[in-house]
Short mmCIF file of C-alpha atoms and ligand atoms in Angstrom, two decimals:
data_model
loop_
_atom_site.label_atom_id
_atom_site.label_comp_id
_atom_site.label_asym_id
_atom_site.label_seq_id
_atom_site.Cartn_x
_atom_site.Cartn_y
_atom_site.Cartn_z
CA UNK A 127 -11.73 5.30 -5.36
CA UNK A 128 -9.56 8.25 -4.73
CA UNK A 129 -9.65 11.97 -6.80
CA UNK A 130 -6.21 12.05 -6.58
CA UNK A 131 -3.50 9.47 -6.68
CA UNK A 132 -0.32 10.43 -4.94
CA UNK A 133 3.13 8.37 -5.53
CA UNK A 134 5.07 8.43 -2.96
CA UNK A 135 8.57 7.62 -3.53
CA UNK A 136 10.98 5.76 -0.72
CA UNK A 137 14.52 6.79 -0.78
CA UNK A 138 15.08 3.77 1.06
CA UNK A 139 15.40 3.03 -2.53
CA UNK A 140 17.40 5.61 -3.51
CA UNK A 141 21.84 5.82 -2.90
CA UNK A 142 22.27 5.77 0.93
CA UNK A 143 25.49 7.64 -0.30
CA UNK A 144 23.86 10.34 -2.12
CA UNK A 145 20.43 10.68 -0.87
CA UNK A 146 20.13 14.27 -3.13
CA UNK A 147 20.60 12.86 -6.31
CA UNK A 148 17.39 10.18 -5.82
CA UNK A 149 15.44 12.86 -4.02
CA UNK A 150 16.30 14.86 -7.43
CA UNK A 151 15.34 12.24 -8.41
CA UNK A 152 12.27 11.65 -7.46
CA UNK A 153 11.61 15.83 -8.12
CA UNK A 154 12.42 14.63 -11.70
CA UNK A 155 9.43 12.45 -11.98
CA UNK A 156 7.64 15.54 -10.80
CA UNK A 157 6.09 13.61 -7.43
CA UNK A 158 4.54 15.77 -4.85
CA UNK A 159 5.95 13.52 -2.22
CA UNK A 160 8.72 11.68 -0.80
CA UNK A 161 8.11 8.80 2.23
CA UNK A 162 11.32 9.05 4.67
CA UNK A 163 11.48 5.37 6.55
CA UNK A 164 13.57 5.82 9.58
CA UNK A 165 14.58 2.35 11.26
CA UNK A 166 16.10 1.95 14.86
CA UNK A 167 17.06 -1.50 14.35
CA UNK A 168 15.37 -2.70 17.19
CA UNK A 169 11.43 -2.16 15.94
CA UNK A 170 12.53 -3.90 12.43
CA UNK A 171 16.03 -5.31 11.95
CA UNK A 172 17.15 -2.63 10.32
CA UNK A 173 18.95 0.89 10.49
CA UNK A 174 18.10 3.91 8.22
CA UNK A 175 18.90 7.67 8.13
CA UNK A 176 18.04 10.61 10.50
CA UNK A 177 16.82 13.93 11.07
CA UNK A 178 20.10 15.31 10.10
CA UNK A 179 19.34 13.38 6.87
CA UNK A 180 15.93 15.19 6.61
CA UNK A 181 17.28 18.96 7.87
CA UNK A 182 19.80 18.35 4.78
CA UNK A 183 17.25 16.92 2.61
CA UNK A 184 14.59 19.73 3.74
CA UNK A 185 17.67 22.55 2.99
CA UNK A 186 17.47 21.71 -0.77
CA UNK A 187 13.43 21.03 -1.82
CA UNK A 188 10.39 22.07 -1.28
CA UNK A 189 8.41 18.02 -1.51
CA UNK A 190 6.39 17.03 0.94
CA UNK A 191 8.47 15.48 3.34
CA UNK A 192 6.20 11.83 4.29
CA UNK A 193 7.71 10.53 7.65
CA UNK A 194 7.40 6.36 8.45
CA UNK A 195 9.10 6.00 11.96
CA UNK A 196 9.29 2.60 12.21
CA UNK A 197 10.89 2.93 15.97
CA UNK A 198 10.11 1.39 18.99
CA UNK A 199 10.60 4.79 20.59
CA UNK A 200 8.78 7.21 18.34
CA UNK A 201 7.81 9.61 20.81
CA UNK A 202 10.83 9.96 22.27
CA UNK A 203 11.83 11.42 18.60
CA UNK A 204 8.71 12.95 17.12
CA UNK A 205 10.44 16.42 17.57
CA UNK A 206 13.91 16.18 15.96
CA UNK A 207 11.95 14.94 13.02
CA UNK A 208 9.82 18.15 13.10
CA UNK A 209 12.30 20.19 13.75
CA UNK A 210 14.73 18.60 10.40
CA UNK A 211 11.02 19.49 8.27
CA UNK A 212 9.13 16.86 8.06
CA UNK A 213 5.47 17.53 6.80
CA UNK A 214 3.35 14.63 8.39
CA UNK A 215 5.06 12.17 10.56
CA UNK A 216 3.23 8.44 11.21
CA UNK A 217 3.31 6.32 14.24
CA UNK A 218 3.34 2.73 14.55
CA UNK A 219 0.00 0.91 17.07
CA UNK A 220 2.13 -1.75 18.13
CA UNK A 221 5.13 -0.95 20.20
CA UNK A 222 4.18 0.13 23.93
CA UNK A 223 3.67 3.82 24.71
CA UNK A 224 1.83 7.01 24.95
CA UNK A 225 0.18 6.32 21.00
CA UNK A 226 -2.61 8.84 21.24
CA UNK A 227 -0.38 11.58 23.19
CA UNK A 228 1.83 11.01 20.45
CA UNK A 229 -0.13 11.67 17.51
CA UNK A 230 -1.76 14.97 19.42
CA UNK A 231 2.11 16.11 19.56
CA UNK A 232 2.24 15.46 15.99
CA UNK A 233 -1.39 17.46 15.53
CA UNK A 234 -0.06 20.95 17.70
CA UNK A 235 2.99 21.22 16.27
CA UNK A 236 1.17 22.00 13.47
CA UNK A 237 1.34 19.19 10.83
CA UNK A 238 -0.23 15.73 10.12
CA UNK A 239 -0.54 12.94 11.12
CA UNK A 240 -0.58 9.78 10.46
CA UNK A 241 -0.65 6.26 12.67
CA UNK A 242 0.27 2.12 11.09
CA UNK A 243 -0.45 -1.01 10.76
CA UNK A 244 1.56 -4.05 10.07
CA UNK A 245 1.02 -6.79 8.38
CA UNK A 246 -0.17 -9.22 11.21
CA UNK A 247 -2.03 -6.19 12.83
CA UNK A 248 -5.80 -6.12 12.75
CA UNK A 249 -8.28 -2.82 12.20
CA UNK A 250 -9.08 -3.07 15.35
CA UNK A 251 -5.53 -1.80 17.33
CA UNK A 252 -6.03 1.15 15.13
CA UNK A 253 -9.72 2.15 15.63
CA UNK A 254 -9.44 4.74 18.88
CA UNK A 255 -6.77 6.97 16.24
CA UNK A 256 -8.70 6.90 13.18
CA UNK A 257 -11.45 9.50 14.14
CA UNK A 258 -7.92 12.25 14.26
CA UNK A 259 -5.88 11.29 11.99
CA UNK A 260 -4.56 12.47 8.84
CA UNK A 261 -3.41 9.06 7.03
CA UNK A 262 -3.28 5.45 7.99
CA UNK A 263 -0.51 3.83 6.79
CA UNK A 264 -0.67 0.03 5.84
CA UNK A 265 1.97 -2.33 5.45
CA UNK A 266 2.07 -4.55 3.10
CA UNK A 267 5.43 -6.07 3.60
CA UNK A 268 6.98 -6.59 7.58
CA UNK A 269 8.08 -3.44 7.90
CA UNK A 270 12.24 -3.77 8.06
CA UNK A 271 13.35 -3.57 4.40
CA UNK A 272 12.92 -2.78 0.75
CA UNK A 273 12.32 -4.85 -2.16
CA UNK A 274 9.90 -7.71 -0.32
CA UNK A 275 7.20 -9.10 -2.24
CA UNK A 276 3.89 -7.39 -2.24
CA UNK A 277 0.75 -8.74 0.31
CA UNK A 278 -2.10 -9.32 -1.41
CA UNK A 279 -4.38 -10.05 1.68
CA UNK A 280 -3.86 -7.02 3.45
CA UNK A 281 -5.54 -4.99 1.34
CA UNK A 282 -8.17 -6.44 3.10
CA UNK A 283 -7.68 -4.20 5.65
CA UNK A 284 -7.54 -1.11 3.08
CA UNK A 285 -11.53 -1.92 1.76
CA UNK A 286 -12.31 -2.32 6.31
CA UNK A 287 -10.40 0.91 6.76
CA UNK A 288 -12.14 3.44 2.71
CA UNK A 289 -15.64 1.79 4.47
CA UNK A 290 -15.06 2.97 7.84
CA UNK A 291 -14.14 6.32 6.62
CA UNK A 292 -17.18 6.55 4.11
CA UNK A 293 -19.65 5.20 7.37
CA UNK A 294 -18.13 7.46 10.28
CA UNK A 295 -17.05 10.07 7.29
CA UNK A 296 -13.37 10.20 8.64
CA UNK A 297 -11.16 12.50 6.49
CA UNK A 298 -8.03 10.48 6.93
CA UNK A 299 -6.02 9.12 3.27
CA UNK A 300 -5.40 5.67 3.48
CA UNK A 301 -1.61 5.01 2.40
CA UNK A 302 -0.29 1.97 1.21
CA UNK A 303 3.22 0.59 1.95
CA UNK A 304 5.29 -2.23 0.38
CA UNK A 305 5.98 -4.30 -2.93
CA UNK A 306 4.15 -1.75 -4.19
CA UNK A 307 4.94 -2.40 -8.02
CA UNK A 308 2.88 -1.29 -12.00
CA UNK A 309 1.46 -4.93 -11.91
CA UNK A 310 -0.42 -3.93 -8.67
CA UNK A 311 -1.12 -0.67 -8.08
CA UNK A 312 -4.53 -0.66 -9.70
CA UNK A 313 -5.51 -3.13 -6.76
CA UNK A 314 -4.46 -1.38 -4.18
CA UNK A 315 -6.65 2.29 -5.83
CA UNK A 316 -9.35 -0.06 -6.05
CA UNK A 317 -9.07 -1.43 -2.94
CA UNK A 318 -9.66 2.42 -1.43
CA UNK A 319 -5.73 3.35 -1.71
CA UNK A 320 -5.03 6.63 -2.15
CA UNK A 321 -1.16 7.12 -1.69
CA UNK A 322 0.93 4.45 -3.23
CA UNK A 323 4.57 4.30 -1.55
CA UNK A 324 6.93 2.91 -3.94
CA UNK A 325 10.81 2.10 -3.31
CA UNK A 326 12.14 -0.69 -5.06
CA UNK A 327 9.29 -0.36 -8.03
CA UNK A 328 10.27 3.37 -8.54
CA UNK A 329 13.85 4.28 -7.90
CA UNK A 330 14.70 0.99 -9.90
CA UNK A 331 12.78 1.62 -12.99
CA UNK A 332 14.37 2.29 -16.43
CA UNK A 333 11.89 5.97 -16.96
CA UNK A 334 10.77 6.95 -12.88
CA UNK A 335 9.33 10.23 -15.11
CA UNK A 336 7.28 7.47 -17.49
CA UNK A 337 6.64 5.04 -14.23
CA UNK A 338 4.91 8.27 -12.21
CA UNK A 339 3.15 8.34 -15.73
CA UNK A 340 2.31 5.37 -15.12
CA UNK A 341 0.35 5.19 -12.50
CA UNK A 342 -1.27 7.78 -12.57
CA UNK A 343 -2.84 7.06 -15.51
CA UNK A 344 -4.28 3.70 -14.02
CA UNK A 345 -7.78 3.70 -14.77
CA UNK A 346 -10.35 2.19 -12.29
CA UNK A 347 -13.71 0.14 -13.33
C1 DX5 B 607 9.37 -0.54 4.45
C2 DX5 B 607 9.24 0.77 4.13
C3 DX5 B 607 8.98 0.37 2.92
C4 DX5 B 607 9.78 0.66 2.45
C5 DX5 B 607 8.89 0.29 0.61
O1 DX5 B 607 9.40 -1.11 6.01
O2 DX5 B 607 8.22 0.87 4.97
O3 DX5 B 607 8.62 1.67 2.90
O4 DX5 B 607 10.68 1.33 1.63
O5 DX5 B 607 9.99 0.11 -0.43
P1 DX5 B 607 10.05 -1.13 -1.93
O6 DX5 B 607 9.08 -0.78 -2.44
O7 DX5 B 607 10.92 -1.72 -2.36
O8 DX5 B 607 8.79 -2.01 -0.97
ZN1 ZN B 608 7.33 3.00 4.77
#
């Protein structure tokens, strides 16, 4: 089990015509992280926001900006998201681009790097990167949209990643992303997740501050 639980609200479920307001709502719930989903309409079917939105949000917040790039060519966009104020950048292992070089570039620029994998991708695909990433993001829905149902079988990969981390002395944190709710959060944490991304469950909750507290209060057996 993890020592500290981090809740990362996903701004994708916030008000797209008032992202700053949704960021402030996350701050008022006393979270430390904000998850920013960047989609290109190619690697995933949907399009979200870009680096200018981050720059403007960065100017009004000190939250940790956890940037999740769902792009076919993430290597072409690293600089702009670093300049916009990302604290970590997570890239997917599925598209065809120089993954190791891109992770090295992220790290060389002094921010944290992460590798993400889709529900149908086995952990073999990310094994070469585990020794030097800060974060592994396990998708628990097919990426592209908020508000989808959690796919429980993905937690098997979380357990595998936790075991690998312990056995090999790796340093990454494990993040689960997609369909996470108060109902399945305990299961995610029990499997080995350190960071829970919650879009819909957080932004649609009646009391986001209480939602955060309820996540922190989860007791694991
Ligand atoms: C999906 C995104 C997720 C998503 C989470 O492609 O990566 O971060 O916004 O939203 P919920 O919690 O609504 O599934
Ligand atoms: Zn995400």
